[in-house]
PDB file of C-alpha atoms and ligand atoms in Angstrom:
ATOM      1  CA  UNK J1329     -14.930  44.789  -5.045  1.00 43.00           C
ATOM      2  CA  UNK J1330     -14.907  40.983  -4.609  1.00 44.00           C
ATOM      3  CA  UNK J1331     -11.977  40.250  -2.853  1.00 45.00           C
ATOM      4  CA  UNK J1332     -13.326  43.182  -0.153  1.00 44.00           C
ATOM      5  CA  UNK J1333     -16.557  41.315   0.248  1.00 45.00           C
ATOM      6  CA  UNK J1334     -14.480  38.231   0.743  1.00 44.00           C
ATOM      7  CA  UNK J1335     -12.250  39.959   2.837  1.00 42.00           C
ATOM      8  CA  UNK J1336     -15.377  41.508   4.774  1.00 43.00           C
ATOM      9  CA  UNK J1337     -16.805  38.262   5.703  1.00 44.00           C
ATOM     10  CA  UNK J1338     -14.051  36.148   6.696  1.00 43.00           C
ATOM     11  CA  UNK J1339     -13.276  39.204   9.001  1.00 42.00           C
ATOM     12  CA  UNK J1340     -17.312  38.589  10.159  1.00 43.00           C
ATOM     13  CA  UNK J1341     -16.810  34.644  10.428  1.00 42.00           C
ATOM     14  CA  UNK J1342     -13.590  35.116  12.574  1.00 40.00           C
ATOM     15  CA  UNK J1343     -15.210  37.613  14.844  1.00 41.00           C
ATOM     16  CA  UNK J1344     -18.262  35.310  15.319  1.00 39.00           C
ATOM     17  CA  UNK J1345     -15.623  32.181  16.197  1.00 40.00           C
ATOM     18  CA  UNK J1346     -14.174  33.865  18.580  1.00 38.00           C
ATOM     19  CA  UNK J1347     -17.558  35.592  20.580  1.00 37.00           C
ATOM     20  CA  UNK J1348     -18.685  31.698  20.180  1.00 37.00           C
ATOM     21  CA  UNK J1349     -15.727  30.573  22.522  1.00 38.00           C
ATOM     22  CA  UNK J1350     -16.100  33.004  24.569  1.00 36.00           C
ATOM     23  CA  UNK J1351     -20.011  32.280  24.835  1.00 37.00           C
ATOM     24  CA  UNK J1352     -19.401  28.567  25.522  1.00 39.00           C
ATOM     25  CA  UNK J1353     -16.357  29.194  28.586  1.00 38.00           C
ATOM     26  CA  UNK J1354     -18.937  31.070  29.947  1.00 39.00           C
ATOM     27  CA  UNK J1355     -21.920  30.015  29.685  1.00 40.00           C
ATOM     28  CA  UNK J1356     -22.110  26.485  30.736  1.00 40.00           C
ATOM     29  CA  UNK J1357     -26.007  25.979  29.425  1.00 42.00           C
ATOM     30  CA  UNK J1358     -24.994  24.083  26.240  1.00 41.00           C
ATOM     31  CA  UNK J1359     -28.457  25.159  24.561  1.00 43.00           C
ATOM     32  CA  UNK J1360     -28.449  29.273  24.299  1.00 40.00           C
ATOM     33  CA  UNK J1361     -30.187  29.231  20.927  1.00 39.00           C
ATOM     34  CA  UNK J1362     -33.050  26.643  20.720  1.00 37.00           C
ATOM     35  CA  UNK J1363     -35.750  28.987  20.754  1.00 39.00           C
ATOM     36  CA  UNK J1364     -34.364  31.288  17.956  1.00 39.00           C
ATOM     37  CA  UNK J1365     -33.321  28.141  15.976  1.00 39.00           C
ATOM     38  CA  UNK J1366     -34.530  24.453  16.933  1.00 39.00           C
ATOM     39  CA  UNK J1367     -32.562  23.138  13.782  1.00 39.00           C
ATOM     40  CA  UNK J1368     -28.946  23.269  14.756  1.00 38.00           C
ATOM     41  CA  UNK J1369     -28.978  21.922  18.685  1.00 38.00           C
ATOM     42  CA  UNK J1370     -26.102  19.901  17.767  1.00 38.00           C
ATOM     43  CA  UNK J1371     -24.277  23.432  16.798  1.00 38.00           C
ATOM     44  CA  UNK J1372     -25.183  24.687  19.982  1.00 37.00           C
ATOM     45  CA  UNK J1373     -23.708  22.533  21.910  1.00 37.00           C
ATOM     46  CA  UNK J1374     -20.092  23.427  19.803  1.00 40.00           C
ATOM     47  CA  UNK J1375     -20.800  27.119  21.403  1.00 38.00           C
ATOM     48  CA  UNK J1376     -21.809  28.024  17.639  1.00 37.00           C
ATOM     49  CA  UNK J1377     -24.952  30.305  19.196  1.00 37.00           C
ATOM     50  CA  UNK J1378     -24.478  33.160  20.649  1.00 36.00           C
ATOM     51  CA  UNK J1379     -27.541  34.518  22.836  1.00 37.00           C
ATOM     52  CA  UNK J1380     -27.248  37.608  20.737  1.00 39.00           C
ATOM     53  CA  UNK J1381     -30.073  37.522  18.419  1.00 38.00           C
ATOM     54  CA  UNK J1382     -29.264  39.802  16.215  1.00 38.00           C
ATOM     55  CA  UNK J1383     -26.417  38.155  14.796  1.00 37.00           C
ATOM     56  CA  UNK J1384     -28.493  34.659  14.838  1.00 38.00           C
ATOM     57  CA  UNK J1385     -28.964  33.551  11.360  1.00 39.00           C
ATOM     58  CA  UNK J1386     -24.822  34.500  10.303  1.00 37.00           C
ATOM     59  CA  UNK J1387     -24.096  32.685  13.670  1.00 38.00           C
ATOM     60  CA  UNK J1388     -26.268  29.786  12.682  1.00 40.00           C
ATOM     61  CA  UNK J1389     -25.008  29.508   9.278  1.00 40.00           C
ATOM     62  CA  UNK J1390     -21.478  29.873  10.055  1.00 42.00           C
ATOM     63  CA  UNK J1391     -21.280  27.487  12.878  1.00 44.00           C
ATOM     64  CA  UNK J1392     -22.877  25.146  10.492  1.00 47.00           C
ATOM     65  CA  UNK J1393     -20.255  25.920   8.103  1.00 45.00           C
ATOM     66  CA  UNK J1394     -17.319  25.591  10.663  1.00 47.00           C
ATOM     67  CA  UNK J1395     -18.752  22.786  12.188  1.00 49.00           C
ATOM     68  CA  UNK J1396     -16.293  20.597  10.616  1.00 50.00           C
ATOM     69  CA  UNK J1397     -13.230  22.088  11.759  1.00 51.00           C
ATOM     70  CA  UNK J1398     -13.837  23.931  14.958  1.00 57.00           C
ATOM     71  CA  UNK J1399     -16.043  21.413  16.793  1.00 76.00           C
ATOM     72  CA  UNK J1400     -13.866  19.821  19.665  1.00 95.00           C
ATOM     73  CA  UNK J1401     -13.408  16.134  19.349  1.00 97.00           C
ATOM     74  CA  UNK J1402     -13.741  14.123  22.254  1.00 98.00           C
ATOM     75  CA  UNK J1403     -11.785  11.248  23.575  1.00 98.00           C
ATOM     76  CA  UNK J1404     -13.393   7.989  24.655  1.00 98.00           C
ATOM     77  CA  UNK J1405     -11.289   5.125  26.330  1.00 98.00           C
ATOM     78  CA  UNK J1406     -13.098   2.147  26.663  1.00 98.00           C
ATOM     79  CA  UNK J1407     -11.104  -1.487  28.530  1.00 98.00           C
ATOM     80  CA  UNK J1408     -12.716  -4.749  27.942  1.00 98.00           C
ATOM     81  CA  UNK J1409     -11.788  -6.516  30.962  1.00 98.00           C
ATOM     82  CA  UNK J1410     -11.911 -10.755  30.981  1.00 97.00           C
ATOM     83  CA  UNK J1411     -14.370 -12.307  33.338  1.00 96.00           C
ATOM     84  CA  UNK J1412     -11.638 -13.224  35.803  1.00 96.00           C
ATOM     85  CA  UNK J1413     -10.895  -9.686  36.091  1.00 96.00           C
ATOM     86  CA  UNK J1414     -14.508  -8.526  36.401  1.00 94.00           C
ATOM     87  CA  UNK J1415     -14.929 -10.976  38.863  1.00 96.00           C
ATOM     88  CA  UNK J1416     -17.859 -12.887  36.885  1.00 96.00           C
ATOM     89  CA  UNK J1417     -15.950 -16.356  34.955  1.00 96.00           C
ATOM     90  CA  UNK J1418     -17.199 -16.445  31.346  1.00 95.00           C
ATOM     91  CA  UNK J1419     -18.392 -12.731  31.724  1.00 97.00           C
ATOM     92  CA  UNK J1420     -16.247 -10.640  29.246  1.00 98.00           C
ATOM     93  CA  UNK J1421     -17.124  -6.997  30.073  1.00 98.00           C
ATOM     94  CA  UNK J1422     -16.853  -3.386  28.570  1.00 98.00           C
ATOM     95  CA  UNK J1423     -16.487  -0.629  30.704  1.00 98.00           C
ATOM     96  CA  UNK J1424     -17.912   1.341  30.236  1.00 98.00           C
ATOM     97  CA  UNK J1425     -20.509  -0.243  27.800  1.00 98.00           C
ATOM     98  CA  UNK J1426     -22.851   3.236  28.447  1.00 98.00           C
ATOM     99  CA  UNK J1427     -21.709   6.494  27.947  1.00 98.00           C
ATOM    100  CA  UNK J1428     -22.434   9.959  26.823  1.00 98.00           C
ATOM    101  CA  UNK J1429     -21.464  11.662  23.483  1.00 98.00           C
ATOM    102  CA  UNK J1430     -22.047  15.430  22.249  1.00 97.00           C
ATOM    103  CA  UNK J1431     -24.150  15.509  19.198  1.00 97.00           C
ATOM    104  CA  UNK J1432     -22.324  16.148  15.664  1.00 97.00           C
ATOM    105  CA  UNK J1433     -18.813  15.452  17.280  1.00 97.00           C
ATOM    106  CA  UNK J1434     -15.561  13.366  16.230  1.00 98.00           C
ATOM    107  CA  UNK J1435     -15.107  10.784  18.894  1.00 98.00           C
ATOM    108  CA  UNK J1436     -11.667   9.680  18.967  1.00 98.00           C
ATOM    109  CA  UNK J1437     -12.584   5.916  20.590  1.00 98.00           C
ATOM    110  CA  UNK J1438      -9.428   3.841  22.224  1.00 98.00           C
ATOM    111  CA  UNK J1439     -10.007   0.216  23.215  1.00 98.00           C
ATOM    112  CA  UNK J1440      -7.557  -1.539  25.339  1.00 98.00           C
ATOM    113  CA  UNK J1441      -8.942  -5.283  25.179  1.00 98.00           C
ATOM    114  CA  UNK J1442      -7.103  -7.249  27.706  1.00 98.00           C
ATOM    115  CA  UNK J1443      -9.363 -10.547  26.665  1.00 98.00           C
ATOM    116  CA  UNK J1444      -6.993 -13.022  24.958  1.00 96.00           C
ATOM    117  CA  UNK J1445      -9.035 -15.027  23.161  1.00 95.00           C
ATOM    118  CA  UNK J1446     -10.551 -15.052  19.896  1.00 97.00           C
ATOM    119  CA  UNK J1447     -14.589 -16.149  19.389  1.00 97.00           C
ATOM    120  CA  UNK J1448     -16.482 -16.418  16.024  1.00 97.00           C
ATOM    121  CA  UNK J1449     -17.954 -13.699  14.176  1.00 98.00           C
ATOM    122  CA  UNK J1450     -20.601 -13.749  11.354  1.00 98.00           C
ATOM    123  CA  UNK J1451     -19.435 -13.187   7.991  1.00 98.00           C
ATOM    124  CA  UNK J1452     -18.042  -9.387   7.324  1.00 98.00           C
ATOM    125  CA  UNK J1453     -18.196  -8.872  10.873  1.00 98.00           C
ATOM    126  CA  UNK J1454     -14.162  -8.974  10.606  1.00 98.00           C
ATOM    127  CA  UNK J1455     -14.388  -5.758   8.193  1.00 98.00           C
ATOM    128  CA  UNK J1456     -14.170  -1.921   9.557  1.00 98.00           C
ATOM    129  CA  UNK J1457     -17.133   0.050   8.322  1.00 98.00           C
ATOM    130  CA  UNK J1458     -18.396   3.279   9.289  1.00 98.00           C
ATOM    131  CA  UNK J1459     -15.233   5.253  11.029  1.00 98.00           C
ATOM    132  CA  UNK J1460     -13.503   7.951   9.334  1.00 97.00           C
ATOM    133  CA  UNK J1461     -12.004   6.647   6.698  1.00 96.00           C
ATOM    134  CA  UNK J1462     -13.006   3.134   7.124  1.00 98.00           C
ATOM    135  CA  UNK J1463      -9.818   2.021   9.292  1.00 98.00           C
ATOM    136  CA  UNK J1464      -9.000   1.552  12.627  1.00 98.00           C
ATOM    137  CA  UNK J1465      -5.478   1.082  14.624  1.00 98.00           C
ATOM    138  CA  UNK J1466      -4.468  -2.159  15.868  1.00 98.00           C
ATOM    139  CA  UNK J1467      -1.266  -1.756  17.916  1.00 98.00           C
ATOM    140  CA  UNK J1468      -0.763   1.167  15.836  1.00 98.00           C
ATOM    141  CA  UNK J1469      -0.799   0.009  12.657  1.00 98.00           C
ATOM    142  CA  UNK J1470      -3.768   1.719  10.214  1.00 98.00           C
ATOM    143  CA  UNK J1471      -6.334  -1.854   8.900  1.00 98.00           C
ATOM    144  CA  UNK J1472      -9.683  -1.926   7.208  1.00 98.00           C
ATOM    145  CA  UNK J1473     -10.438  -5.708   8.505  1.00 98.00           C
ATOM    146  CA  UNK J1474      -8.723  -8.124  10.857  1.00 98.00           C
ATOM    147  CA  UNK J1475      -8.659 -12.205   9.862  1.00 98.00           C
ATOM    148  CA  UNK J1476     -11.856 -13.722  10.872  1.00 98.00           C
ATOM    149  CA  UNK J1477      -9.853 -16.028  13.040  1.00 97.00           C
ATOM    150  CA  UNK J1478      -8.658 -13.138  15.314  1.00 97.00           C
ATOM    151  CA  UNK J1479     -11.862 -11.128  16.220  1.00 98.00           C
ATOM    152  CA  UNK J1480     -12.238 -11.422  19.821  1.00 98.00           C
ATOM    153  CA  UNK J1481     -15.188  -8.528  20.293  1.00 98.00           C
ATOM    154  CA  UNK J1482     -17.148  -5.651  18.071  1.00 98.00           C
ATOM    155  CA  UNK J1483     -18.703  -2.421  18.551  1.00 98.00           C
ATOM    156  CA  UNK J1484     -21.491  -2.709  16.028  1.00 98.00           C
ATOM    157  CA  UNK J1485     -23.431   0.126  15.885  1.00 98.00           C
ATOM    158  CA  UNK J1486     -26.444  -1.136  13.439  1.00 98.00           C
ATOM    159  CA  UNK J1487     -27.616   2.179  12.986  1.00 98.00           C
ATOM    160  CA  UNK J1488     -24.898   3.904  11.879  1.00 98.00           C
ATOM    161  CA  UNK J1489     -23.199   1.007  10.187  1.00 98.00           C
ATOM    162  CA  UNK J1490     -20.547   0.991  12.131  1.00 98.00           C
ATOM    163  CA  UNK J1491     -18.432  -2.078  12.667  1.00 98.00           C
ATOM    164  CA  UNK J1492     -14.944  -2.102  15.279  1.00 99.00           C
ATOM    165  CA  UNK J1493     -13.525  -5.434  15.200  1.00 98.00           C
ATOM    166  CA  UNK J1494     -11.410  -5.672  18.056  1.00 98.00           C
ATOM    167  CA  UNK J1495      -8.033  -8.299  18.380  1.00 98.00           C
ATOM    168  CA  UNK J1496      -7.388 -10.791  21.297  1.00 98.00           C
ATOM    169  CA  UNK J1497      -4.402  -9.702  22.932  1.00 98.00           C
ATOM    170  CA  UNK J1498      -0.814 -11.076  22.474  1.00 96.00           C
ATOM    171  CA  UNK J1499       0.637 -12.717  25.046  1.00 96.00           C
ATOM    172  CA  UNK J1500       3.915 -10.445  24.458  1.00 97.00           C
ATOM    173  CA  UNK J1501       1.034  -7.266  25.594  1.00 97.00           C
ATOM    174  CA  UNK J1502      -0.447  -6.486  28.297  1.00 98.00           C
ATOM    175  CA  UNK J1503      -3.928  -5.423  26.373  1.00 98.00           C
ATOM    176  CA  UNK J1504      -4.539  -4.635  22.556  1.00 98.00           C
ATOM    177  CA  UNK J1505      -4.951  -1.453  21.818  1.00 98.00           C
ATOM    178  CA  UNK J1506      -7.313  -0.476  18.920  1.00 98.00           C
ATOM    179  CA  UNK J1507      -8.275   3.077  17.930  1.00 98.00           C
ATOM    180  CA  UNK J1508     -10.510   4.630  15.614  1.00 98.00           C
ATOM    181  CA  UNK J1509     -12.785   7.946  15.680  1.00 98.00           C
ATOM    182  CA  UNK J1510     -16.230   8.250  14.188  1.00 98.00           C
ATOM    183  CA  UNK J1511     -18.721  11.213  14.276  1.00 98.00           C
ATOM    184  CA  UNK J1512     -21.861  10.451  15.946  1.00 98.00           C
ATOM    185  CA  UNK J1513     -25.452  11.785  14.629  1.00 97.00           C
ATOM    186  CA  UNK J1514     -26.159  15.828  14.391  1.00 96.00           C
ATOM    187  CA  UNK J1515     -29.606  15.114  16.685  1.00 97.00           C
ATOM    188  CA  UNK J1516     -29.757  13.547  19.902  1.00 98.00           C
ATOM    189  CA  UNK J1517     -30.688   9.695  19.914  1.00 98.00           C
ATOM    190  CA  UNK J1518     -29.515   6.429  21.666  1.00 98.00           C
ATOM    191  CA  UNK J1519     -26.898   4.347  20.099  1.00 98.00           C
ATOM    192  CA  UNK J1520     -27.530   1.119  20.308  1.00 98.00           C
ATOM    193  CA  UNK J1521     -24.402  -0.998  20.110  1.00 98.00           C
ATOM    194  CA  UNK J1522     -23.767  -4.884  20.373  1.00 98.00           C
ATOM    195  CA  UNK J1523     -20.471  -6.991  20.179  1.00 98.00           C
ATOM    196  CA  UNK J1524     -20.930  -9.231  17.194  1.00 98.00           C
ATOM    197  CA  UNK J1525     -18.469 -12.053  18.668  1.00 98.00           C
ATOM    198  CA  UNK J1526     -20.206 -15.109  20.310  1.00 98.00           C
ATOM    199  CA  UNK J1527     -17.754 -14.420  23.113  1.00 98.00           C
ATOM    200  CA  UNK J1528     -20.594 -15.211  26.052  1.00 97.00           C
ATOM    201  CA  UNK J1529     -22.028 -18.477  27.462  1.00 96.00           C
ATOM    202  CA  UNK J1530     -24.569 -21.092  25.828  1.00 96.00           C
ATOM    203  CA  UNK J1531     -23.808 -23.386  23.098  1.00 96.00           C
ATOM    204  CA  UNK J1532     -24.199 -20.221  20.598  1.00 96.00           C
ATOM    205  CA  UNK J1533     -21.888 -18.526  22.589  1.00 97.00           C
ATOM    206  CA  UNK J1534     -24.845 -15.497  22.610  1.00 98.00           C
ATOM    207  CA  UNK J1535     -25.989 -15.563  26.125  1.00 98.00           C
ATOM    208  CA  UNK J1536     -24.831 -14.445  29.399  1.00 98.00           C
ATOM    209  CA  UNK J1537     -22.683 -11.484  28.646  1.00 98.00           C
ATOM    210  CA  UNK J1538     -23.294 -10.787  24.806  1.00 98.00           C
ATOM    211  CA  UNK J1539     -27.191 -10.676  25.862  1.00 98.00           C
ATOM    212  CA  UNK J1540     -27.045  -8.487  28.950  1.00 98.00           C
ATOM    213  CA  UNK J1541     -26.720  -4.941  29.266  1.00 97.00           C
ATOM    214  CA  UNK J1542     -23.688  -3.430  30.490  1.00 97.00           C
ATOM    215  CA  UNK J1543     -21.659  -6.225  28.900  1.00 98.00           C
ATOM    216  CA  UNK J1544     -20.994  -7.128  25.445  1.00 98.00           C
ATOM    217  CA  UNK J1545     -23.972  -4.404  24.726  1.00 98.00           C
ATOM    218  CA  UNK J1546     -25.021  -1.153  25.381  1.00 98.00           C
ATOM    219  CA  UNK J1547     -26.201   2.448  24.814  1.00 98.00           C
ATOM    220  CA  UNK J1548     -24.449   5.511  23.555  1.00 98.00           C
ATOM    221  CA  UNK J1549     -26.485   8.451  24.721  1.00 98.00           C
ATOM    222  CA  UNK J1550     -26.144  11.367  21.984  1.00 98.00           C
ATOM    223  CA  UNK J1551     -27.082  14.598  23.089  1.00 96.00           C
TER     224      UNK J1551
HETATM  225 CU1  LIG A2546     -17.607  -9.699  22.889  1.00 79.06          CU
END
């Protein structure tokens, strides 16, 4: 009797994942279900409503329950470029330092930071909070901090706690490369993010670039 009911309703769940894909290849309007259910809007953008209302509240609940593994992550590359290449001396830039990122989703982040020096960082800024599973990549190799010596940018996210530090390149590379993934909020909201190195201009080494938009800050839309 038990193992038919169990039976039963994986049988339900796997129909339901597979109407959602086919809801979300073809219908491109990523919010189907926010009249029937305001809650989830992060779900609905996974394709986890259907517009069938009948089968709402299993949908709802079982998107929320596969939410973990059937949402899609999505890749973000992000360069930061010196301010000889961005054509602005003193100017270190990331591009892009705004973007857009689905609600509720694993962003897989790569950095490729072709800056090759190091600037200073307030204490614990060196240390890796907030990704999944507290680490990052440097060059391919898995670290929870860097040396406070060798920070030469963030991405601080204050309100999610989340702390990148990010290496000068080597002279042997052409860039660093650091990777990590984190998941952003389940409701829609602006990221604000900052670098934490005094890598700009002024005797702090906070002006110019690390207090300007589009530089060593920015916004992460989540939607
Ligand atoms: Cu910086």
């Amino acid at each position: 009797m038990k193992k038919v009911a169990i039976l039963t309703s994986v049988g339900v769940l796997t129909m339901l994942a597979v109407s959602a894909c086919g809801a979300n290849t073809s219908n491109s309007n990523p919010q189907p279900a926010t009249s029937a259910n305001p809650a989830p809007t992060a779900n609905a953008t996974q394709g986890g409503a259907t517009s069938n209302s009948s089968a709402n509240n299993t949908a709802a609940s079982s998107a929320q329950g596969q939410s973990a593994t059937t949402a899609k992550p999505v890749n973000l590359t992000v360069q930061i470029v010196t301010g000889k290449m961005d054509g602005k001396p003193g100017w270190p830039k990331f591009e892009p330092a705004d973007t857009t990122l689905p609600a509720n989703t694993v962003v897989n982040v790569t950095v490729k930071d072709y800056d090759d020096g190091p600037a200073t960082v307030p204490a614990g800024y060196n240390a890796v909070k907030g990704t999944q599973n507290g680490t990052i990549t440097v060059d391919g190799k898995t670290v929870s901090s860097i040396p406070a010596k060798d920070v030469a940018h963030t991405i601080t996210i204050p309100s999610m706690n989340l702390n990148v530090p990010i290496p000068p390149k080597t002279s042997a590379e052409k860039y660093a490369t650091v990777q990590f993934s984190f998941k952003t909020p389940a409701t829609p909201q602006k990221l604000d993010w900052q670098c934490m190195a005094a890598c700009g201009s002024g005797s702090s080494g906070w002006q110019g670039a690390m207090a300007t938009d589009g530089w060593m800050k920015g916004v992460y839309t989540v939607q």
